[in-house]
mmCIF file of C-alpha atoms in Angstrom:
data_model
loop_
_atom_site.group_PDB
_atom_site.id
_atom_site.type_symbol
_atom_site.label_atom_id
_atom_site.label_comp_id
_atom_site.label_asym_id
_atom_site.label_seq_id
_atom_site.Cartn_x
_atom_site.Cartn_y
_atom_site.Cartn_z
ATOM 1 C CA PRO A 1262 16.369 11.425 41.960
ATOM 2 C CA ALA A 1263 18.151 13.469 44.596
ATOM 3 C CA ALA A 1264 16.743 13.889 48.098
ATOM 4 C CA HIS A 1265 17.271 17.436 49.329
ATOM 5 C CA THR A 1266 16.258 16.530 52.116
ATOM 6 C CA GLU A 1267 13.562 14.338 50.609
ATOM 7 C CA ILE A 1268 12.656 13.430 47.047
ATOM 8 C CA GLU A 1269 10.275 16.072 45.694
ATOM 9 C CA GLN A 1270 8.335 16.414 42.472
ATOM 10 C CA ASP A 1271 6.776 19.439 40.839
ATOM 11 C CA PRO A 1272 3.025 19.573 40.020
ATOM 12 C CA GLU A 1273 3.672 17.862 36.656
ATOM 13 C CA GLY A 1274 5.456 14.960 38.381
ATOM 14 C CA TYR A 1275 8.997 15.911 37.369
ATOM 15 C CA LEU A 1276 11.754 15.502 39.936
ATOM 16 C CA LYS A 1277 12.843 18.792 41.488
ATOM 17 C CA TYR A 1278 16.360 17.626 42.349
ATOM 18 C CA LEU A 1279 18.572 15.306 40.358
ATOM 19 C CA GLY A 1280 21.694 13.226 40.611
ATOM 20 C CA TYR A 1281 23.288 11.599 37.592
ATOM 21 C CA VAL A 1282 24.754 8.204 36.764
ATOM 22 C CA ILE A 1283 26.970 8.518 33.732
ATOM 23 C CA GLU A 1284 28.292 5.521 31.852
ATOM 24 C CA TYR A 1285 31.470 6.056 29.872
ATOM 25 C CA ALA A 1286 33.933 3.512 28.528
ATOM 26 C CA GLY A 1287 32.222 0.756 30.481
ATOM 27 C CA ARG A 1288 32.443 2.605 33.810
ATOM 28 C CA LYS A 1289 29.547 4.108 35.763
ATOM 29 C CA ILE A 1290 30.064 7.298 37.716
ATOM 30 C CA TYR A 1291 27.446 8.667 40.098
ATOM 31 C CA HIS A 1292 27.311 12.396 40.801
ATOM 32 C CA ALA A 1293 24.768 12.860 43.569
ATOM 33 C CA GLY A 1294 24.500 16.639 43.431
ATOM 34 C CA ASP A 1295 22.730 17.953 46.539
ATOM 35 C CA THR A 1296 21.275 14.879 48.173
ATOM 36 C CA SER A 1297 20.771 12.989 51.388
ATOM 37 C CA PRO A 1298 20.436 9.211 51.756
ATOM 38 C CA SER A 1299 16.919 7.867 51.373
ATOM 39 C CA ILE A 1300 15.311 4.478 50.756
ATOM 40 C CA PRO A 1301 13.828 5.456 47.354
ATOM 41 C CA LEU A 1302 17.228 6.785 46.270
ATOM 42 C CA PHE A 1303 18.914 3.504 47.230
ATOM 43 C CA HIS A 1304 16.244 1.517 45.378
ATOM 44 C CA ARG A 1305 16.907 3.499 42.203
ATOM 45 C CA LEU A 1306 20.707 3.400 42.490
ATOM 46 C CA ASN A 1307 20.689 -0.337 43.137
ATOM 47 C CA THR A 1308 19.081 -0.835 39.711
ATOM 48 C CA LEU A 1309 22.058 0.970 38.150
ATOM 49 C CA ARG A 1310 24.870 -0.966 39.831
ATOM 50 C CA PRO A 1311 27.691 -1.590 39.517
ATOM 51 C CA ILE A 1312 28.739 2.006 40.084
ATOM 52 C CA GLU A 1313 32.495 2.440 40.180
ATOM 53 C CA VAL A 1314 32.899 6.035 41.368
ATOM 54 C CA ALA A 1315 30.544 8.096 43.539
ATOM 55 C CA PHE A 1316 30.712 11.858 44.021
ATOM 56 C CA LEU A 1317 28.831 12.433 47.297
ATOM 57 C CA PRO A 1318 28.242 15.712 49.169
ATOM 58 C CA VAL A 1319 29.664 15.897 52.675
ATOM 59 C CA ASN A 1320 28.432 19.267 53.909
ATOM 60 C CA GLU A 1321 26.339 17.803 56.652
ATOM 61 C CA ARG A 1322 23.002 19.005 57.821
ATOM 62 C CA ASN A 1323 22.689 19.510 61.554
ATOM 63 C CA PHE A 1324 20.675 21.427 64.113
ATOM 64 C CA TYR A 1325 23.043 24.391 64.381
ATOM 65 C CA ARG A 1326 23.376 24.868 60.652
ATOM 66 C CA GLU A 1327 19.620 24.595 60.184
ATOM 67 C CA GLN A 1328 19.108 27.306 62.852
ATOM 68 C CA ARG A 1329 21.129 29.592 60.567
ATOM 69 C CA GLY A 1330 19.107 28.632 57.492
ATOM 70 C CA VAL A 1331 21.781 26.320 56.061
ATOM 71 C CA ILE A 1332 20.519 23.154 54.403
ATOM 72 C CA GLY A 1333 23.255 20.569 54.267
ATOM 73 C CA ASN A 1334 23.377 17.149 52.706
ATOM 74 C CA MET A 1335 25.049 14.219 54.431
ATOM 75 C CA SER A 1336 27.755 13.834 57.002
ATOM 76 C CA VAL A 1337 31.100 12.283 56.150
ATOM 77 C CA ARG A 1338 30.001 9.122 57.968
ATOM 78 C CA GLU A 1339 26.763 8.983 55.959
ATOM 79 C CA ALA A 1340 28.672 9.410 52.704
ATOM 80 C CA PHE A 1341 31.087 6.641 53.718
ATOM 81 C CA ARG A 1342 28.182 4.348 54.545
ATOM 82 C CA MET A 1343 26.368 5.183 51.328
ATOM 83 C CA ALA A 1344 29.517 4.511 49.281
ATOM 84 C CA SER A 1345 29.943 1.196 51.113
ATOM 85 C CA ASP A 1346 26.286 0.222 50.618
ATOM 86 C CA LEU A 1347 26.552 1.000 46.907
ATOM 87 C CA ARG A 1348 29.790 -0.995 46.763
ATOM 88 C CA VAL A 1349 31.642 1.701 44.852
ATOM 89 C CA SER A 1350 35.370 1.344 44.420
ATOM 90 C CA THR A 1351 36.085 5.076 44.777
ATOM 91 C CA LEU A 1352 34.457 7.904 46.725
ATOM 92 C CA VAL A 1353 35.048 11.540 45.823
ATOM 93 C CA PRO A 1354 33.650 13.807 48.561
ATOM 94 C CA ILE A 1355 32.123 17.002 47.178
ATOM 95 C CA HIS A 1356 30.590 20.234 48.490
ATOM 96 C CA TRP A 1357 32.808 20.101 51.593
ATOM 97 C CA ASP A 1358 34.483 23.363 50.607
ATOM 98 C CA MET A 1359 31.764 25.322 48.793
ATOM 99 C CA PHE A 1360 30.648 27.653 51.577
ATOM 100 C CA GLU A 1361 32.559 28.536 54.731
ATOM 101 C CA LEU A 1362 29.317 28.439 56.711
ATOM 102 C CA ASN A 1363 28.733 24.830 55.646
ATOM 103 C CA SER A 1364 32.195 23.351 55.202
ATOM 104 C CA VAL A 1365 34.095 20.302 56.392
ATOM 105 C CA TYR A 1366 37.874 20.183 56.760
ATOM 106 C CA PRO A 1367 39.581 17.818 54.307
ATOM 107 C CA GLU A 1368 41.707 16.611 57.219
ATOM 108 C CA GLU A 1369 38.493 15.515 58.976
ATOM 109 C CA ILE A 1370 37.479 13.480 55.926
ATOM 110 C CA GLN A 1371 40.926 11.906 55.653
ATOM 111 C CA LEU A 1372 41.165 11.128 59.378
ATOM 112 C CA LEU A 1373 37.771 9.429 59.433
ATOM 113 C CA TYR A 1374 38.747 7.440 56.339
ATOM 114 C CA GLU A 1375 41.938 6.246 58.027
ATOM 115 C CA GLN A 1376 40.072 5.340 61.220
ATOM 116 C CA CYS A 1377 37.099 3.603 59.588
ATOM 117 C CA LYS A 1378 39.021 1.811 56.830
ATOM 118 C CA PRO A 1379 36.015 1.607 54.475
ATOM 119 C CA PRO A 1380 36.120 -0.734 51.456
ATOM 120 C CA PHE A 1381 36.715 1.970 48.827
ATOM 121 C CA ASP A 1382 39.434 4.378 47.763
ATOM 122 C CA LEU A 1383 39.085 8.029 48.764
ATOM 123 C CA LEU A 1384 39.987 10.890 46.431
ATOM 124 C CA ILE A 1385 39.870 14.425 47.769
ATOM 125 C CA ASN A 1386 40.242 17.091 45.075
ATOM 126 C CA PRO A 1387 41.257 14.670 42.315
ATOM 127 C CA ASP A 1388 42.548 16.027 39.041
ATOM 128 C CA ARG A 1389 41.347 12.829 37.315
ATOM 129 C CA ILE A 1390 39.557 9.608 38.136
#
């Protein structure tokens, strides 16, 4: 499931929003899509560990963006915490540059990474993983 901003199902019980865990060559990669952290999401992801690489959206939701009708996902700090909680070895921030109205500077991501020293590698705009 993906929580945008909460996990939702349609009338037939199908999830409205999805993230994907892909296993290839013995490695698991998680692409969250549009999501925010939630307890049910963590419960599901914990059953799929170990996850080596996580692609997490860092176009944060906040009061000012919501006043303009912009629905964001998670902050850089939330993505860092989620990556740490999932014990991934690599985080690839996504969605930070999709829309000017809802963007995060890559320098902000890098600076926070250097200051927080989380237990994973950070790849911004990788050409391979």
